Amino acid sequence: MGRTVVVLGGGISGLAASYYLSRASCPPKVVLVEGSKRLGGWIRSIRGPDGAVFELGPRGIRPAGVLGAQTLLLVRGLWDVEERWGCGEQVSELGLDSEVLPVRGDHPAAQNRFLYVGGALHLLPTGLRGLLRPSPPFSKPLFWAGLRDLTKPRSKEPDETVHSFAQRRLGPEVASLAMDSLCRGVFAGNSRELSIRSCFPSLFQAEQSHRSVILGLLLGSGWRPQPDSPLIRQARAERWSQWSLRGGLEMLPQALDSHLTSRGVHVLRGQPVCGLSLQAEGHWKVSLGDSSLEADHIISAIPASELSKLLPAEAAPLAHVLSTITAVSVAVVNLQYQGAHLPVQGFGHLVPSSEDPVVLGIVYDSIAFPEQDGSSPGLRVTVMLGGSWLYTLEARGCALSRELFLRQAQEAVATQLGLKEQPSHCLVHLHKNCIPQYTLGHWQKMESALQFLAAQRLPLTLAGASYDGVAVNDCIESGRQAAVSVLGTGPNS
């Protein structure tokens, strides 16, 4: 009888793990367990009254690099099995390539990103000319930050905060304005607490390998085989900066759900896991309240802190490590305006903590993806609220009302973008503990967890945003890697 693999969590990581497990030449029985009634996790798209698309979570996916290309393979209409498994046939896949909305390299949303500093929007410099000229909010050309990086010695420390790393290599202004804002935009976190090694591994490795961030990024980390498809070639030729789907990014998990069902994967919704226990011969019992599942292997794609509460006493050391991987909340406010115009054209802007502790950034959705504006096109923007302000409110047990978030968002767009009229449509959502925080020393937590799993030979594989990247591409790759690991540890491997 074949193995049974239970995948915990129906977000994009769990869906990807199930997808790649089901694609094996001799796939195990796969059961995907999701505690809520819907799949997709933080990827959620909502249609407005006029058909406009509002993203409550991620709104675009980067096609760059190996991981970006791997994700584009998911949306192909046909997948060439011969190049992977040598069986000379084509298998129908998700078929989303006709739904892809690219942001090409010559588009304002690809070229223009802004910082809001000193009560004004500032275009971030690009290209050699931008580096050689004074570019507010920076007091001198960024050329000097690059020169500083080229002359600084390599650090011997195994890890460092993002702020410390950026200040040492690029100077205090880049650290306090650019990197502070970037950490808020990507992680909704504090650059003085987040780990450079875990949050921005390419920057860390660039310094370690080439003694310079600039040289390391220019020279790269060596050749890696690149996936290939017509869509990938198109993305490279047109220099896409990101892409979405016509009906919103939730089309991706929805298509994966349908595909998994067609492949015989058992998908259980509305079934929160109550506990995990080890049975004889190393099998798992997965308790689901009034029922249970037996599993030969578990892939956990739920948050680390949630998994820590489910593990049995035998895995107490692992549970302790996982419980220290925390996450922060973000309030997302989608606003639509009729007849309004932005003062600038671009992807959006970020806000450093020194400027506004409440607003993380504002995305100009209608600029990047006007195709999602609906039948009576209006300007769509999304305001992200969080940071120390939200953390403090949560810690004090304050009431976090829809009215509070909407008021803060409207004040932000009025002050920062000049949108003072009332929105024609708005959505407000608080995503509790949605973005894991890779704080200083996160790599040691990961090393400790993996060492425990190996030493105890536990049939458990970790996947998801808690561990090795919070972007959609990272999560899909973590699911793929988990599936590869499980398929490589079977009795016949």
XYZ file of C-alpha atoms in Angstrom:
493
model
C 0.000 0.000 0.000
C 1.361 3.451 -0.917
C 2.343 6.176 1.488
C -0.022 8.864 2.713
C 1.276 12.424 2.944
C -0.827 14.958 4.837
C -0.213 18.605 3.984
C -1.226 21.052 6.696
C -2.364 24.453 5.428
C -4.123 25.392 2.209
C -2.249 28.615 1.554
C -0.051 28.906 -1.532
C 2.787 26.907 0.103
C 0.538 23.967 0.966
C -1.123 24.091 -2.443
C 2.282 24.084 -4.150
C 3.504 21.166 -2.036
C 0.367 19.179 -2.901
C 0.717 20.103 -6.567
C 4.291 18.864 -6.851
C 3.555 15.715 -4.836
C 0.693 14.898 -7.196
C 3.010 15.333 -10.178
C 5.371 12.501 -9.192
C 5.583 9.475 -11.477
C 4.277 7.341 -8.591
C 2.548 9.888 -6.368
C 1.653 9.133 -2.763
C -1.854 9.595 -1.472
C -2.066 13.303 -0.690
C -4.489 14.857 1.782
C -4.534 18.658 2.047
C -6.036 19.925 5.318
C -7.143 23.564 5.654
C -8.676 24.983 8.820
C -10.764 27.662 7.093
C -13.454 27.311 4.439
C -11.300 28.736 1.625
C -7.903 28.001 0.103
C -5.208 30.503 -0.833
C -4.170 31.858 2.557
C -3.304 35.547 2.378
C -3.863 35.605 -1.403
C -7.389 36.895 -1.728
C -9.055 38.906 -4.502
C -12.476 40.560 -4.188
C -14.658 42.007 -6.957
C -16.237 45.395 -6.390
C -19.773 46.330 -7.500
C -18.452 47.461 -10.905
C -16.202 44.424 -11.379
C -13.018 46.130 -10.164
C -10.498 43.783 -8.545
C -9.280 44.521 -5.033
C -6.357 42.537 -3.661
C -6.408 41.983 0.092
C -2.947 40.450 0.086
C -0.209 40.119 -2.552
C -1.056 41.946 -5.788
C 1.844 41.116 -8.086
C 4.493 38.443 -8.573
C 8.042 39.103 -9.722
C 9.158 36.958 -12.705
C 12.887 37.483 -12.122
C 15.321 34.686 -11.356
C 14.871 30.953 -11.084
C 12.030 31.201 -8.564
C 10.129 33.705 -10.689
C 10.477 31.424 -13.696
C 9.310 28.402 -11.688
C 6.130 30.255 -10.767
C 5.503 31.204 -14.403
C 5.661 27.502 -15.265
C 2.562 27.029 -13.131
C 0.464 29.231 -15.391
C 1.343 27.499 -18.664
C -1.446 25.939 -20.674
C 0.652 22.850 -21.467
C 3.526 21.398 -19.531
C 6.197 19.452 -21.408
C 6.653 16.269 -19.394
C 9.371 14.918 -21.671
C 11.920 17.533 -20.612
C 11.295 16.660 -16.934
C 10.360 12.993 -16.760
C 11.271 11.665 -20.217
C 7.848 10.207 -21.021
C 7.225 12.187 -24.216
C 3.737 13.539 -23.551
C 2.103 16.832 -22.742
C -0.125 17.178 -19.711
C -2.797 19.851 -19.420
C -1.933 22.195 -16.585
C -3.506 25.254 -15.012
C -4.022 27.091 -18.296
C -3.747 30.592 -16.853
C -1.302 32.050 -19.368
C -4.077 33.876 -21.246
C -5.050 35.579 -17.959
C -1.598 37.012 -17.221
C -1.335 40.806 -16.910
C 2.329 41.846 -17.250
C 3.979 45.068 -16.177
C 6.568 45.541 -18.919
C 9.927 47.158 -18.340
C 9.026 50.424 -20.076
C 5.882 50.944 -17.987
C 5.801 53.686 -15.298
C 4.893 51.073 -12.673
C 8.117 49.244 -13.530
C 10.326 52.315 -13.663
C 9.018 54.582 -10.911
C 8.993 53.948 -7.184
C 8.783 56.668 -4.587
C 9.626 57.462 -0.981
C 7.451 59.813 1.031
C 9.863 61.884 3.138
C 9.606 65.397 4.507
C 6.014 65.732 3.417
C 6.793 65.098 -0.274
C 7.082 62.229 -2.763
C 10.601 61.568 -4.051
C 11.383 59.403 -7.074
C 13.991 56.780 -6.254
C 17.000 57.192 -8.555
C 17.705 54.579 -11.220
C 20.484 54.135 -13.729
C 23.972 55.644 -13.723
C 22.728 59.205 -14.211
C 20.446 58.872 -11.188
C 23.332 57.660 -9.038
C 25.594 60.562 -10.016
C 23.099 63.357 -9.352
C 21.806 64.610 -5.985
C 18.473 62.857 -5.465
C 16.299 64.030 -2.582
C 15.557 62.818 0.043
C 19.250 61.846 0.044
C 21.581 64.750 0.791
C 24.228 63.670 -1.738
C 24.426 61.406 -4.816
C 24.087 57.684 -4.104
C 27.401 57.267 -5.927
C 29.039 57.988 -2.567
C 27.101 55.176 -0.908
C 28.367 52.858 -3.646
C 31.929 54.041 -3.159
C 31.602 53.427 0.581
C 30.459 49.870 -0.120
C 33.417 49.199 -2.423
C 35.918 50.273 0.230
C 34.417 48.657 3.342
C 35.879 45.350 4.577
C 33.810 42.191 4.780
C 32.086 41.557 8.105
C 33.131 38.478 10.053
C 29.862 38.294 11.977
C 27.497 35.403 11.113
C 24.501 37.758 11.084
C 23.592 41.399 11.507
C 20.469 43.533 11.581
C 19.398 45.067 8.278
C 19.923 48.567 9.690
C 23.426 47.826 10.960
C 24.422 46.159 7.684
C 23.102 49.032 5.538
C 24.601 51.730 7.748
C 27.995 50.040 7.764
C 28.143 49.428 4.031
C 26.010 52.205 2.500
C 25.784 54.942 5.114
C 23.225 56.217 7.627
C 20.869 57.861 5.107
C 20.445 54.736 3.008
C 19.915 52.741 6.204
C 17.378 55.066 7.820
C 15.419 55.995 4.684
C 15.721 53.325 1.970
C 16.311 50.127 3.957
C 13.974 51.132 6.769
C 11.220 51.696 4.191
C 12.030 48.463 2.357
C 11.734 46.423 5.554
C 8.380 48.061 6.263
C 7.165 47.434 2.709
C 8.219 43.775 2.506
C 8.016 42.569 6.111
C 6.003 45.308 7.859
C 8.937 45.091 10.249
C 11.710 47.003 11.978
C 15.062 47.151 10.163
C 16.790 47.396 13.552
C 15.448 43.958 14.499
C 15.278 42.051 11.201
C 18.157 39.851 10.018
C 20.071 40.753 6.855
C 21.109 37.116 6.417
C 17.524 35.816 6.439
C 15.522 38.763 5.066
C 17.862 39.743 2.224
C 20.150 36.742 1.682
C 21.391 38.014 -1.697
C 22.854 41.126 -0.021
C 24.424 39.068 2.755
C 25.931 36.580 0.298
C 27.167 39.375 -1.972
C 29.294 40.759 0.841
C 30.505 37.326 1.942
C 31.411 36.196 -1.584
C 32.741 39.415 -3.127
C 33.446 41.710 -0.126
C 31.033 44.211 -1.689
C 27.268 44.307 -2.115
C 27.565 46.097 -5.462
C 30.197 43.718 -6.866
C 28.302 40.708 -5.571
C 25.042 41.774 -7.187
C 26.776 42.662 -10.467
C 28.754 39.420 -10.671
C 25.953 37.233 -9.355
C 26.149 33.988 -7.429
C 27.080 31.776 -10.354
C 25.129 30.114 -13.147
C 21.990 28.172 -12.303
C 19.872 26.257 -14.811
C 16.855 28.371 -15.763
C 13.384 26.925 -16.424
C 12.105 27.696 -19.896
C 8.731 28.219 -21.530
C 7.233 30.646 -24.061
C 5.827 32.730 -21.203
C 9.210 32.876 -19.448
C 10.927 33.927 -22.676
C 8.290 36.624 -23.202
C 8.786 37.930 -19.644
C 12.554 38.183 -20.228
C 12.236 39.790 -23.639
C 9.778 42.417 -22.387
C 11.608 42.886 -19.064
C 8.537 42.336 -16.911
C 8.892 43.784 -13.432
C 5.866 41.863 -12.141
C 2.636 40.259 -13.265
C -0.858 39.548 -12.002
C -3.937 37.725 -13.306
C -6.971 39.344 -14.899
C -9.342 38.274 -12.143
C -6.818 38.833 -9.384
C -4.042 36.672 -7.958
C -6.568 34.420 -6.224
C -7.113 32.830 -9.635
C -3.834 30.961 -9.004
C -4.876 29.102 -5.816
C -8.334 28.545 -7.299
C -6.809 26.917 -10.380
C -4.490 24.838 -8.196
C -7.493 23.690 -6.148
C -9.335 22.498 -9.265
C -6.204 20.839 -10.622
C -5.482 18.999 -7.362
C -9.014 17.631 -7.240
C -8.628 16.351 -10.802
C -5.387 14.615 -9.753
C -7.049 12.772 -6.893
C -5.780 14.922 -4.030
C -8.186 14.913 -1.085
C -8.853 18.501 -0.004
C -10.429 18.994 3.425
C -11.727 22.514 4.161
C -12.963 23.842 7.468
C -10.983 21.188 9.334
C -8.630 22.812 11.856
C -5.980 20.460 13.196
C -6.233 19.934 16.962
C -3.078 17.938 17.556
C -0.365 15.676 16.167
C 0.792 12.475 17.817
C 3.332 9.821 16.875
C 2.051 6.268 16.580
C 3.796 2.935 16.302
C 6.397 2.589 13.549
C 6.721 6.345 13.250
C 3.311 7.107 11.727
C 1.406 10.280 12.547
C -2.098 10.651 13.885
C -3.581 13.961 12.809
C -6.476 14.902 15.100
C -9.255 16.963 13.499
C -11.690 17.347 16.381
C -14.247 14.585 15.917
C -12.135 12.653 13.401
C -8.502 11.876 12.606
C -6.140 10.977 9.790
C -3.203 8.600 9.613
C -0.101 9.850 7.817
C 3.280 8.411 6.916
C 4.655 11.929 6.469
C 3.476 15.449 7.219
C 4.329 18.632 5.343
C 3.472 21.560 7.583
C 2.709 24.740 5.665
C 0.971 26.460 8.586
C 2.702 29.229 10.580
C 5.545 28.031 12.788
C 3.891 29.294 15.960
C 0.705 27.342 15.153
C 2.648 24.158 14.458
C 4.490 24.542 17.771
C 1.172 24.176 19.629
C 0.267 20.947 17.812
C 3.484 18.968 18.211
C 3.655 16.050 20.677
C 5.825 15.999 23.812
C 8.542 14.068 21.966
C 9.106 17.142 19.789
C 9.194 19.703 22.620
C 12.628 21.107 21.627
C 11.358 21.705 18.092
C 8.127 23.252 19.379
C 10.133 25.684 21.504
C 12.202 26.869 18.522
C 9.157 27.265 16.303
C 7.302 29.241 18.963
C 9.971 31.955 18.787
C 9.263 32.666 15.086
C 6.731 35.444 15.498
C 4.639 37.405 13.007
C 3.140 40.900 12.758
C -0.288 42.131 11.727
C -1.094 44.470 8.839
C -4.263 46.434 8.123
C -5.048 46.648 4.399
C -7.395 49.388 3.184
C -8.509 49.309 -0.473
C -9.882 52.610 -1.779
C -11.523 53.485 -5.093
C -12.136 57.038 -6.364
C -14.165 58.206 -9.333
C -12.620 60.893 -11.517
C -9.516 61.248 -9.351
C -5.914 61.434 -10.554
C -2.586 60.749 -8.867
C 0.123 63.425 -8.705
C 2.709 60.893 -9.958
C 2.805 57.749 -12.089
C 4.469 54.654 -10.675
C 4.064 51.458 -8.685
C 3.558 53.200 -5.358
C 5.474 54.678 -2.471
C 6.937 53.552 0.836
C 7.118 55.551 4.036
C 10.060 55.348 6.477
C 9.221 54.955 10.152
C 10.744 58.358 10.918
C 8.142 59.998 8.654
C 4.977 58.169 9.713
C 4.813 55.266 12.190
C 1.322 54.324 10.978
C 1.552 54.049 7.172
C 3.865 51.435 5.657
C 3.172 52.443 2.065
C 0.558 53.023 -0.617
C 0.260 51.001 -3.827
C -1.137 52.658 -6.976
C -3.088 49.626 -8.208
C -4.676 51.337 -11.215
C -1.297 52.319 -12.637
C 0.139 48.801 -12.731
C -3.059 46.951 -13.617
C -5.661 49.251 -15.238
C -7.323 46.147 -16.711
C -8.665 45.434 -13.199
C -10.379 48.837 -12.819
C -13.885 47.565 -13.613
C -16.654 48.692 -15.945
C -16.739 52.276 -14.645
C -13.002 52.836 -14.266
C -11.964 54.545 -11.081
C -8.631 55.075 -9.406
C -7.702 52.183 -7.085
C -5.079 52.517 -4.344
C -4.215 50.296 -1.391
C -2.970 51.656 1.924
C -0.914 49.381 4.191
C -1.004 50.208 7.894
C 1.129 48.584 10.566
C 4.523 48.872 12.190
C 5.123 49.941 15.773
C 1.801 51.832 15.863
C -0.282 48.718 15.247
C 1.943 46.558 17.444
C 1.465 48.973 20.348
C -2.303 49.043 19.884
C -2.440 45.244 19.878
C -0.183 44.974 22.941
C -2.417 47.381 24.871
C -5.551 45.485 23.905
C -7.027 48.532 22.165
C -10.115 48.253 20.004
C -9.018 47.831 16.390
C -12.066 49.007 14.492
C -12.784 49.307 10.798
C -13.437 53.011 11.362
C -9.980 53.541 12.862
C -8.164 51.962 9.918
C -10.345 53.689 7.321
C -9.770 57.074 8.947
C -5.998 56.558 9.043
C -5.967 55.437 5.411
C -8.038 58.374 4.177
C -5.848 60.810 6.089
C -2.793 59.202 4.476
C -4.045 59.450 0.879
C -5.241 63.014 1.488
C -1.897 64.130 2.923
C 0.455 62.085 0.755
C -1.451 61.926 -2.572
C -3.872 64.837 -2.389
C -6.944 62.580 -2.624
C -9.261 64.525 -0.336
C -12.664 63.443 -1.686
C -14.648 60.532 -0.288
C -13.910 57.165 -1.914
C -16.670 55.590 -3.984
C -15.790 52.153 -2.596
C -13.622 50.937 0.267
C -12.617 47.664 1.894
C -10.903 47.309 5.273
C -9.248 44.118 6.512
C -6.951 43.401 9.454
C -4.640 40.485 8.729
C -3.606 39.158 12.118
C -0.056 37.801 12.357
C 0.273 37.642 8.584
C 3.982 38.352 7.993
C 6.664 36.304 9.811
C 9.568 38.255 11.264
C 13.047 36.923 10.527
C 14.762 38.617 13.427
C 18.494 38.534 14.173
C 19.646 34.926 14.453
C 16.726 33.443 12.476
C 19.181 31.250 10.579
C 20.194 29.602 13.875
C 16.551 28.788 14.623
C 16.243 27.156 11.219
C 19.461 25.221 11.677
C 18.327 23.996 15.096
C 14.922 22.910 13.783
C 16.359 21.022 10.819
C 19.003 19.338 12.977
C 16.319 18.124 15.390
C 14.179 16.739 12.567
C 17.189 14.907 11.116
C 18.456 13.562 14.444
C 15.025 12.297 15.520
C 14.185 11.087 11.997
C 10.765 12.685 12.308
C 8.631 12.281 9.163
C 7.900 16.000 9.162
C 8.914 18.637 6.592
C 8.574 22.381 7.114
C 7.295 24.719 4.402
C 5.787 28.175 4.150
C 6.542 31.806 4.866
C 7.755 31.204 8.433
C 11.104 29.891 7.303
C 12.813 30.992 4.117
C 11.060 33.896 2.370
C 7.678 35.638 2.559
C 7.091 36.446 -1.131
C 4.729 34.342 -3.248
C 7.658 32.922 -5.247
C 9.440 31.944 -2.017
C 6.346 30.202 -0.678
C 5.772 28.253 -3.881
C 9.421 27.203 -3.914
C 9.262 26.099 -0.274
C 6.291 23.901 -1.148
C 8.136 22.474 -4.125
C 11.252 21.778 -2.077
C 9.159 20.092 0.618
C 7.571 17.829 -1.991
C 10.965 16.973 -3.496
C 12.261 16.132 -0.018
C 9.319 13.863 0.763
C 9.468 12.101 -2.597
C 13.177 11.508 -2.034
C 12.674 9.862 1.361
C 10.203 7.183 0.357
C 10.782 3.476 0.921
C 11.773 2.982 -2.722
C 14.026 6.027 -3.054
